[in-house]
Coordinates of C-alpha atoms in Angstrom, one line a residue:
M1 CA -13.7 14.3 -13.4
R2 CA -15.7 14.6 -16.6
V3 CA -14.6 11.2 -17.8
I4 CA -15.2 9.5 -14.5
L5 CA -18.7 10.9 -14.3
G6 CA -19.6 10.7 -18.0
A7 CA -20.7 14.3 -17.5
D8 CA -21.6 16.7 -20.3
S9 CA -19.5 19.4 -18.6
V10 CA -17.4 20.0 -15.5
A11 CA -16.4 23.5 -14.6
P12 CA -15.2 25.6 -11.7
A13 CA -18.1 26.8 -9.6
E14 CA -18.5 30.6 -9.6
P15 CA -19.3 32.5 -6.4
G16 CA -23.0 32.5 -5.9
S17 CA -23.6 29.9 -8.6
D18 CA -26.7 27.7 -8.6
P19 CA -26.6 24.9 -6.0
A20 CA -27.1 21.2 -6.9
D21 CA -30.6 20.4 -8.1
D22 CA -32.9 17.8 -6.6
S23 CA -33.0 15.8 -9.9
G24 CA -29.4 14.8 -9.6
H25 CA -28.5 16.1 -13.1
R26 CA -26.4 18.9 -11.6
V27 CA -24.1 18.4 -8.6
V28 CA -21.5 20.6 -6.8
L29 CA -18.3 18.8 -6.0
A30 CA -16.3 20.3 -3.1
L31 CA -12.7 19.2 -3.7
T32 CA -11.1 21.5 -1.1
E33 CA -12.3 24.3 1.1
D34 CA -11.5 26.7 -1.8
T35 CA -12.2 24.6 -4.8
R36 CA -15.6 23.5 -6.0
L37 CA -16.7 22.1 -9.4
V38 CA -20.1 22.0 -11.0
A39 CA -20.9 18.9 -13.0
R40 CA -23.9 18.6 -15.3
R41 CA -25.3 15.6 -17.1
G42 CA -28.5 15.6 -19.1
W43 CA -28.8 12.0 -20.1
A44 CA -29.0 10.6 -16.6
P45 CA -28.8 11.7 -13.0
F46 CA -25.5 11.2 -11.2
T47 CA -25.4 8.1 -8.9
E48 CA -24.0 7.8 -5.4
V49 CA -21.3 5.3 -6.6
E50 CA -20.1 7.8 -9.2
L51 CA -19.9 10.6 -6.7
A52 CA -18.0 8.3 -4.3
R53 CA -15.4 7.7 -7.0
V54 CA -14.9 11.4 -7.5
T55 CA -14.4 11.8 -3.7
A56 CA -11.8 9.1 -3.7
L57 CA -10.0 10.6 -6.6
S58 CA -9.9 14.0 -5.0
E59 CA -8.4 12.5 -1.9
V60 CA -5.6 10.9 -4.0
L61 CA -4.9 14.1 -5.9
G62 CA -4.8 16.1 -2.7
A63 CA -2.4 13.8 -0.9
D64 CA 1.4 13.6 -1.3
H65 CA 2.2 9.9 -0.8
T66 CA 5.9 10.3 -1.5
T67 CA 6.4 12.5 1.6
A68 CA 8.6 10.9 4.3
T69 CA 6.8 10.1 7.6
A70 CA 8.3 9.6 11.0
V71 CA 7.5 6.8 13.4
V72 CA 8.8 5.9 16.9
T73 CA 9.5 2.2 17.7
S74 CA 8.5 0.5 21.0
T75 CA 12.1 1.1 22.2
G76 CA 11.9 4.9 21.5
A77 CA 14.0 5.0 18.3
G78 CA 13.0 7.5 15.7
I79 CA 12.6 6.0 12.2
V80 CA 11.8 7.8 8.9
L81 CA 9.7 5.9 6.3
R82 CA 10.3 7.1 2.7
V83 CA 10.3 5.8 -0.8
G84 CA 13.5 4.2 -2.0
T85 CA 15.6 5.5 -4.9
P86 CA 18.6 4.1 -6.8
A87 CA 20.8 6.2 -4.6
D88 CA 19.9 3.8 -1.7
A89 CA 21.5 0.8 -3.5
E90 CA 24.5 0.5 -1.2
A91 CA 22.5 1.0 2.0
V92 CA 20.0 -1.7 0.9
A93 CA 22.8 -4.1 0.1
D94 CA 24.2 -3.4 3.6
L95 CA 20.8 -4.2 5.1
H96 CA 20.7 -7.6 3.5
A97 CA 24.3 -8.3 4.5
R98 CA 23.3 -7.7 8.2
C99 CA 20.2 -9.9 8.0
S100 CA 20.5 -13.5 9.2
A101 CA 20.0 -16.4 6.8
K102 CA 16.7 -17.1 8.5
T103 CA 15.4 -13.6 8.0
L104 CA 16.4 -13.6 4.3
F105 CA 14.8 -17.0 3.8
T106 CA 11.6 -15.8 5.4
R107 CA 11.4 -12.8 3.0
Y108 CA 12.6 -14.5 -0.2
H109 CA 11.7 -18.2 0.4
A110 CA 15.2 -19.0 -0.9
G111 CA 18.5 -19.8 0.7
L112 CA 20.3 -16.4 0.1
R113 CA 23.6 -15.6 1.8
S114 CA 23.6 -12.1 0.4
L115 CA 21.6 -10.0 -2.1
P116 CA 22.7 -10.5 -5.7
R117 CA 23.8 -7.1 -7.0
R118 CA 21.6 -7.4 -10.1
W119 CA 18.5 -7.4 -7.8
L120 CA 19.2 -4.0 -6.3
H121 CA 17.8 -1.8 -9.1
R122 CA 14.7 -4.0 -9.4
L123 CA 14.2 -3.8 -5.6
L124 CA 14.5 0.0 -5.5
Q125 CA 12.6 0.7 -8.7
P126 CA 10.1 -2.1 -9.2
P127 CA 8.4 -1.7 -12.6
R128 CA 4.9 -2.2 -11.2
G129 CA 5.1 -0.8 -7.7
T130 CA 6.8 1.1 -4.9
T131 CA 9.6 0.3 -2.4
L132 CA 9.4 1.8 1.0
L133 CA 12.5 2.2 3.2
A134 CA 12.8 2.5 7.0
M135 CA 15.7 4.8 7.8
C136 CA 17.6 5.2 11.1
G137 CA 19.8 8.1 10.1
T138 CA 21.5 7.0 6.9
R139 CA 21.1 3.3 7.7
V140 CA 18.3 1.3 6.1
V141 CA 16.9 -1.0 8.8
G142 CA 13.8 -2.3 7.0
M143 CA 12.1 -2.2 3.6
A144 CA 8.8 -3.1 2.2
Q145 CA 7.2 -3.3 -1.3
V146 CA 3.8 -3.0 -2.8
I147 CA 3.5 -4.5 -6.3
R148 CA 0.5 -4.4 -8.7
T149 CA -0.9 -7.7 -9.8
A150 CA -3.1 -8.7 -12.7
D151 CA -6.1 -7.9 -10.6
P152 CA -6.5 -4.1 -10.4
A153 CA -8.1 -4.3 -6.9
E154 CA -5.2 -6.4 -5.5
A155 CA -1.5 -5.7 -4.8
E156 CA 1.2 -8.0 -3.4
V157 CA 3.3 -6.8 -0.5
S158 CA 6.4 -8.0 1.3
V159 CA 8.4 -6.8 4.3
L160 CA 12.0 -7.2 5.4
V161 CA 13.2 -5.9 8.8
E162 CA 16.8 -6.3 10.1
D163 CA 17.1 -8.8 12.9
E164 CA 18.0 -6.3 15.6
W165 CA 15.0 -4.2 14.7
Q166 CA 12.4 -6.9 14.8
R167 CA 9.6 -6.9 17.4
Q168 CA 9.7 -3.2 17.8
G169 CA 6.7 -2.2 15.7
L170 CA 8.7 -1.4 12.6
G171 CA 7.0 -4.1 10.5
T172 CA 3.6 -2.8 11.6
A173 CA 4.5 0.8 10.6
L174 CA 5.7 -0.4 7.2
I175 CA 2.5 -2.4 6.6
G176 CA 0.3 0.5 7.7
R177 CA 2.1 2.8 5.3
L178 CA 1.8 0.2 2.5
G179 CA -1.9 0.2 3.1
S180 CA -2.0 4.0 2.5
L181 CA 0.1 3.7 -0.7
A182 CA -2.1 0.9 -2.0
R183 CA -5.3 2.8 -1.3
A184 CA -4.0 5.9 -3.0
T185 CA -3.3 3.8 -6.2
G186 CA -6.8 2.2 -6.2
H187 CA -6.1 -1.2 -4.6
D188 CA -8.6 -2.6 -2.2
R189 CA -6.6 -5.6 -1.0
L190 CA -3.0 -6.4 0.0
V191 CA -1.8 -10.0 -0.3
A192 CA 1.4 -11.5 1.2
W193 CA 2.7 -15.0 0.9
C194 CA 4.3 -16.4 4.0
L195 CA 5.8 -19.7 5.2
P196 CA 3.4 -21.6 7.6
A197 CA 5.8 -21.0 10.5
E198 CA 6.2 -17.3 9.7
V199 CA 4.1 -15.7 12.4
G200 CA 6.0 -12.3 12.4
F201 CA 4.2 -10.9 9.3
V202 CA 0.7 -12.0 10.5
R203 CA 1.4 -10.4 13.9
A204 CA 2.6 -7.2 12.4
A205 CA -0.3 -7.1 10.0
T206 CA -2.7 -7.6 12.8
A207 CA -1.2 -4.8 14.8
S208 CA -1.4 -2.4 11.8
G209 CA -5.2 -2.2 12.3
L210 CA -6.1 -3.5 8.8
P211 CA -8.6 -6.4 8.7
V212 CA -6.6 -9.6 8.1
A213 CA -7.7 -12.9 6.6
V214 CA -5.3 -15.9 6.6
R215 CA -5.7 -19.2 4.7
R216 CA -3.3 -21.9 3.5
E217 CA -2.6 -22.4 -0.2
D218 CA 0.0 -24.7 -1.8
D219 CA 2.0 -25.1 1.5
L220 CA 2.1 -21.3 2.0
L221 CA 0.0 -18.8 4.0
R222 CA -2.0 -16.3 1.9
V223 CA -2.4 -13.3 4.1
T224 CA -5.0 -10.8 2.8
L225 CA -5.3 -7.3 4.2
T226 CA -8.1 -4.9 3.4
A227 CA -6.5 -1.6 2.5
G228 CA -7.7 1.6 4.0
A229 CA -9.6 0.0 6.9
D230 CA -9.4 1.6 10.3
R231 CA -10.2 -1.3 12.6
E232 CA -8.5 -4.5 13.6
R233 CA -9.9 -7.8 12.7
V234 CA -8.3 -11.2 12.2
T235 CA -10.0 -14.2 10.6
T236 CA -8.7 -17.6 9.7
V237 CA -10.1 -19.4 6.7
P238 CA -10.0 -23.2 6.7
T239 CA -7.4 -24.8 4.6
E240 CA -8.5 -25.5 1.0
K241 CA -8.4 -29.1 -0.1

């Protein structure tokens, strides 16, 4: 907190301590109902932007983004979304083996018949991101990834859902969860690259409630989602020449 604010001091607020002053050189930060900090800075008053950053950081620190969450598909099936681990290698390999060639091509933009074994570790423990699995019992029926890019505000995402589980809201649930994970790690935007005929991802992204912008670049669709938004919006940007 002290580093983010450039404060002279940040300390726990004592019961009955002085409230924030009108000059903005002393502020009280309520992290939780039971935890408050007092920040002081003599060289300049604190700004609204700085205080907003502290609020965002406190939300990240207070949230457990590795906890599994449960969702219900449109057909009434109960699915658990959780972070993948190396122990899921065989289940993820089985997921790819059950997917059709068309589904695999849509995800990887390459003609895969099966998943190369050397990819499993990288899929489950990407060096710059997180892999999310959709579990039906012990069976992996979908997976998604959020990967950091060179732009700190932007992360690249991808989704794979088994053929039999498509069009049931599972992709939407995965994308929504990716939005939460991305926001927790400081990303403002999610970007996915899709084939022009690939309408499934755009449809699922739209249903997630995140604002979506679509434009065509280099024979692919660049689908951009605003992380952390709570309203649905779709815009189409004209093709760049």
